[in-house]
mmCIF file of C-alpha atoms in Angstrom:
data_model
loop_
_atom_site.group_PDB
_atom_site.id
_atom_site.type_symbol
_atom_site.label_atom_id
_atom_site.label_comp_id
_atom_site.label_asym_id
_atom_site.label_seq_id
_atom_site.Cartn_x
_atom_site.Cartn_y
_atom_site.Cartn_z
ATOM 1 C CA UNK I 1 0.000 0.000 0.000
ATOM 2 C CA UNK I 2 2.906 2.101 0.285
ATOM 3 C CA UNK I 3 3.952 1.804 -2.578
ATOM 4 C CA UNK I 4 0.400 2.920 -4.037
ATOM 5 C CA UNK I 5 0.573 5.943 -1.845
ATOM 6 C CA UNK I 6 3.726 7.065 -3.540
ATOM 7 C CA UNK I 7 3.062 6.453 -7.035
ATOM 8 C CA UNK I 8 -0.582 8.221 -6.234
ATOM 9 C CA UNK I 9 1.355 11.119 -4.776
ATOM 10 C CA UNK I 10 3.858 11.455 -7.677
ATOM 11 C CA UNK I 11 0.777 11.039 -9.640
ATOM 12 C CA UNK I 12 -0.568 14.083 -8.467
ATOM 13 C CA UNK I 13 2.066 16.007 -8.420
ATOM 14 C CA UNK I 14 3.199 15.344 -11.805
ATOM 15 C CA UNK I 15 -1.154 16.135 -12.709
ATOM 16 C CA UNK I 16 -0.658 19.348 -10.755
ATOM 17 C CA UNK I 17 2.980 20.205 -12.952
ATOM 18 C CA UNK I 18 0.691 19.450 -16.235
ATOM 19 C CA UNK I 19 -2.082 21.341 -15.793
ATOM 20 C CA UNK I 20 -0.296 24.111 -13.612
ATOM 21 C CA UNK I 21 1.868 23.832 -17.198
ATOM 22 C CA UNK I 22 -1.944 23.797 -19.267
ATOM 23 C CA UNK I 23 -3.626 26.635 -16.821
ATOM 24 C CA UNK I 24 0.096 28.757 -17.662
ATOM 25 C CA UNK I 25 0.608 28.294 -21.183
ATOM 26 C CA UNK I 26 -3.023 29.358 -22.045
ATOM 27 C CA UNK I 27 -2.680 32.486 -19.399
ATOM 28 C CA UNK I 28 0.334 33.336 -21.642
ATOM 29 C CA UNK I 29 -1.224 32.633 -24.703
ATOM 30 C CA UNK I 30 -3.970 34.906 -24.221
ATOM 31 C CA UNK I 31 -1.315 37.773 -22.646
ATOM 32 C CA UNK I 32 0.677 37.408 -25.919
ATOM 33 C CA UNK I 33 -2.632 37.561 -28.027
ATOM 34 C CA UNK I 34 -4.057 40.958 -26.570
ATOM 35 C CA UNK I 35 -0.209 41.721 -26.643
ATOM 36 C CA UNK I 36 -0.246 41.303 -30.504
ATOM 37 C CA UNK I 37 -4.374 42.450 -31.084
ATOM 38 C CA UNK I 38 -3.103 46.000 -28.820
ATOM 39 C CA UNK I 39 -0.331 46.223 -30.901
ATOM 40 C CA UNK I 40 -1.727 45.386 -34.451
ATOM 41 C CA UNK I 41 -4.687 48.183 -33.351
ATOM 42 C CA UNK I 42 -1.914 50.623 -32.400
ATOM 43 C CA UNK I 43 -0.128 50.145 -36.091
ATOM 44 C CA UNK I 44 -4.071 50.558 -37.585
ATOM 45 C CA UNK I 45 -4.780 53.568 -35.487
ATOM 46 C CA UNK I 46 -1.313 55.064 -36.393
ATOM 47 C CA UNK I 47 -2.049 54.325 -40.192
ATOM 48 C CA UNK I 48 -5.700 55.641 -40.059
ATOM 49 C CA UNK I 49 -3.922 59.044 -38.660
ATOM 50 C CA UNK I 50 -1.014 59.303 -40.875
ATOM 51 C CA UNK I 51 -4.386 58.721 -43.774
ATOM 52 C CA UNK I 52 -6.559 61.307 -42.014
ATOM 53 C CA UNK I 53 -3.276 63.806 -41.859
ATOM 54 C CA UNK I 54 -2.338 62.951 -45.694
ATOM 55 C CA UNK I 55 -5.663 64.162 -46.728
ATOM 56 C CA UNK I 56 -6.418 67.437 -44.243
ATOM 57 C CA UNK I 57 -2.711 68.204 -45.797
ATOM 58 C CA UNK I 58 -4.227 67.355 -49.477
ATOM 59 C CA UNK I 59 -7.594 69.480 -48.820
ATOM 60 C CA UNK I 60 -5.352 72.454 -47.098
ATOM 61 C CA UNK I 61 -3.239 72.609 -50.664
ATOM 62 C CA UNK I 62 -6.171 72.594 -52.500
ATOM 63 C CA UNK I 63 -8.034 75.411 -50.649
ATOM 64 C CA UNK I 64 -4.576 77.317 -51.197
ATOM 65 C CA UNK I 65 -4.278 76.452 -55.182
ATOM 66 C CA UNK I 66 -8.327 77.474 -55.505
ATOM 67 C CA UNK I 67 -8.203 80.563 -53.536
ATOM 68 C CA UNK I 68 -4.908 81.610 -55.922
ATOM 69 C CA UNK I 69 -6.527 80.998 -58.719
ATOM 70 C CA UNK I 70 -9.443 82.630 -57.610
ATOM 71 C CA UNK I 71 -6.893 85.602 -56.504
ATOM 72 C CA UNK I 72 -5.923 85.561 -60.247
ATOM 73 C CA UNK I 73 -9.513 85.494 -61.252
ATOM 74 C CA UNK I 74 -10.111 88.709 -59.168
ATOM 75 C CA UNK I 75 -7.019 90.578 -60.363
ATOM 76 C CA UNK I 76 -8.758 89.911 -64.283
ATOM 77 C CA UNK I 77 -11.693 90.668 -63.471
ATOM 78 C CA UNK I 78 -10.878 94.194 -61.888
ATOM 79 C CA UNK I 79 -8.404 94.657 -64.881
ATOM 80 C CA UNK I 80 -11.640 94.104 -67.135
ATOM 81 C CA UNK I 81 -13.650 96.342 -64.884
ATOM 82 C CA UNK I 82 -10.704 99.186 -65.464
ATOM 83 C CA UNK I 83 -10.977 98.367 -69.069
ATOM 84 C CA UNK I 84 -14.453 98.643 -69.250
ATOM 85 C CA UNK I 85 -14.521 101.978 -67.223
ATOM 86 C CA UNK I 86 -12.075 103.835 -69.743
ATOM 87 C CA UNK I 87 -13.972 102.565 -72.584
ATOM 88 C CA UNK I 88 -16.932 104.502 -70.732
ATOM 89 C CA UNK I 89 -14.871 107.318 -70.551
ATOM 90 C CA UNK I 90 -13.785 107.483 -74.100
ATOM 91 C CA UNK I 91 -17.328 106.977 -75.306
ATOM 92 C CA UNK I 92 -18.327 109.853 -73.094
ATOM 93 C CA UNK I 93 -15.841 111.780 -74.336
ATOM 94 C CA UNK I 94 -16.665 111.061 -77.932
ATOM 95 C CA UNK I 95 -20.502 111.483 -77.392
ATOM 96 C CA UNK I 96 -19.279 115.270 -76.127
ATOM 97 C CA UNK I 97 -17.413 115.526 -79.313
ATOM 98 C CA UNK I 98 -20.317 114.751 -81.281
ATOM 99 C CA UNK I 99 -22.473 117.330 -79.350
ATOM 100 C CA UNK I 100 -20.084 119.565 -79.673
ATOM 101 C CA UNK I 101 -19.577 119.766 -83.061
ATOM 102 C CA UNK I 102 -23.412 119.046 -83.385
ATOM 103 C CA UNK I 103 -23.786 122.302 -82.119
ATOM 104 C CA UNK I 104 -21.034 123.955 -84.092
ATOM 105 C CA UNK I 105 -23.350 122.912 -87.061
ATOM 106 C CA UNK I 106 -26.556 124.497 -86.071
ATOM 107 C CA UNK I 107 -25.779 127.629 -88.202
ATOM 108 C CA UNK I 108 -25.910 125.266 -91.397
ATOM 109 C CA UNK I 109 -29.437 123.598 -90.736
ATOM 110 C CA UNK I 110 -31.099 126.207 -91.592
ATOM 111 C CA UNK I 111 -29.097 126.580 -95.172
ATOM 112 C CA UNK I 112 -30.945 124.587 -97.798
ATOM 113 C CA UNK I 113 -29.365 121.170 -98.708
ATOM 114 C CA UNK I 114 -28.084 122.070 -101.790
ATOM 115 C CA UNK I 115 -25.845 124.876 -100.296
ATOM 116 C CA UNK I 116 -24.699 122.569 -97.052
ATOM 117 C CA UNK I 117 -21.734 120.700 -97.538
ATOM 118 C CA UNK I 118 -22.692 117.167 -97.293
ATOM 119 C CA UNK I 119 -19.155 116.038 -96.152
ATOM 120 C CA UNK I 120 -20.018 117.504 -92.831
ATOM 121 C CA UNK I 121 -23.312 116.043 -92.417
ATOM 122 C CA UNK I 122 -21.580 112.572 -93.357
ATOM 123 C CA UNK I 123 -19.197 112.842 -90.458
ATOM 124 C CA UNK I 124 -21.355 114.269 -88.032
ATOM 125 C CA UNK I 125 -23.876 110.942 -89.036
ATOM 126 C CA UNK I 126 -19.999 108.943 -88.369
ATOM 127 C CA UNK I 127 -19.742 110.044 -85.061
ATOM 128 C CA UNK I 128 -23.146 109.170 -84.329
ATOM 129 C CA UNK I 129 -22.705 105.992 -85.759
ATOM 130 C CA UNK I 130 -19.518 105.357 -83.905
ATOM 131 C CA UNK I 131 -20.992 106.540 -80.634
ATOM 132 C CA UNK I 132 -23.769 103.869 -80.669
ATOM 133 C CA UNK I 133 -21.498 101.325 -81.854
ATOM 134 C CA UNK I 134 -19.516 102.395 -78.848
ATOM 135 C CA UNK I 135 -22.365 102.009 -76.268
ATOM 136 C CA UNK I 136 -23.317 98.764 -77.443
ATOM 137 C CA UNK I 137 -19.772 97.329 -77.665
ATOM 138 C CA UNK I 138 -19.348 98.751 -73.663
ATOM 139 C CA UNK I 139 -22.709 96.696 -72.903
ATOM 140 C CA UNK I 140 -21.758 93.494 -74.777
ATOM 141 C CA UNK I 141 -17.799 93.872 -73.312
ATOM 142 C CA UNK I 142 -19.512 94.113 -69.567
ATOM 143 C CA UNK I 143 -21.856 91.028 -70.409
ATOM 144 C CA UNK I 144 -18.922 88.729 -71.708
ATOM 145 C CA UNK I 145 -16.373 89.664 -69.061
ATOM 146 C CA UNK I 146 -18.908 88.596 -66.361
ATOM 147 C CA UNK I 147 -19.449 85.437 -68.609
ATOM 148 C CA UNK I 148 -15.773 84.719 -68.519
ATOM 149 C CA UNK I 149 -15.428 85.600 -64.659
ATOM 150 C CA UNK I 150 -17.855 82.767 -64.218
ATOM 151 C CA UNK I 151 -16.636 80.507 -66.434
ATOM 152 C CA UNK I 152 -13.036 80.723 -65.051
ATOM 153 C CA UNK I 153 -14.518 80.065 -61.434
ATOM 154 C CA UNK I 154 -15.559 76.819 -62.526
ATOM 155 C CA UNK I 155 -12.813 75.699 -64.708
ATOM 156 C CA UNK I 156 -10.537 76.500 -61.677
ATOM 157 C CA UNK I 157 -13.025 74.582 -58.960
ATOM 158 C CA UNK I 158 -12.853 72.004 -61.889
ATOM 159 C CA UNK I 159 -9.243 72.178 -62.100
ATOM 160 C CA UNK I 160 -8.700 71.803 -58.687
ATOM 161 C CA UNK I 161 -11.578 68.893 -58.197
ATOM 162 C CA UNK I 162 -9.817 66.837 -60.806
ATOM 163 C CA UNK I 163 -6.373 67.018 -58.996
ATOM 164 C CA UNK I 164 -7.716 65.531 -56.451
ATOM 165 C CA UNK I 165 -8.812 62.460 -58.011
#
């Protein structure tokens, strides 16, 4: 019976090594797996932030490239707008013309058409003719500029969309 007792205690002790052995190779198992799943979501998180910082960086260039070229835009459009506004000028300044020498000319209306000299009356009807043209050139000039200010908003905004992509 002795001998039972011995080989029963050995027995147990050698089940208690084995599963003590079982109990610590699973504890470590599951330490070294949320050891690797905290590590694999650190490297994820750390990617997903250098992402989210690659494309606040890509959006921040594009605002800066579309607000240039709608800085350029601007810059045009006043040039037109300075263009436009000395092409009123000169019309004004030809329409006085044109009353002025409208009014030189009063003195010959009343002499019959025969005796007027018709070269005057042509040029006078010239600078009549040249005035309106004027006017309606201003008025078409002010119409396409705005036209092209608005078409060279979207091309940039297109511009800058399709770098993106």
């Amino acid at each position: 019976m002795k001998l039972y007792w011995k080989c029963g205690l050995a027995f147990a002790v050698f089940s208690a090594l084995v599963s003590g052995c079982l109990m610590y190779g699973r504890q470590e198992y599951r330490r070294g797996h949320a050891a690797a799943t905290a590590h694999y979501e650190k490297q994820a998180l750390a990617a997903e932030n250098a992402r989210i910082n690659a494309v606040r960086q890509t959006e921040q260039q594009t605002a800066q490239t579309y607000a240039a070229k709608l800085q350029t835009i601007e810059q045009e459009k006043q040039d037109a707008q300075n263009a436009n506004l000395a092409l009123r000028r000169e019309l004004d300044r030809l329409q006085q013309r044109v009353s002025a020498q409208a009014n030189q000319g009063g003195s010959v209306k009343n002499v019959s058409q025969t005796a007027r000299a018709s070269a005057h009356q042509n040029a006078a009807q010239g600078w009549v003719l040249l005035g309106e043209c004027g006017k309606r050139y201003a008025a078409m000039a002010e119409i396409a500029d705005g036209q092209r200010d608005d078409l060279a908003r979207w091309q940039a905004w297109g511009e800058v969309v399709s770098e993106l992509q």
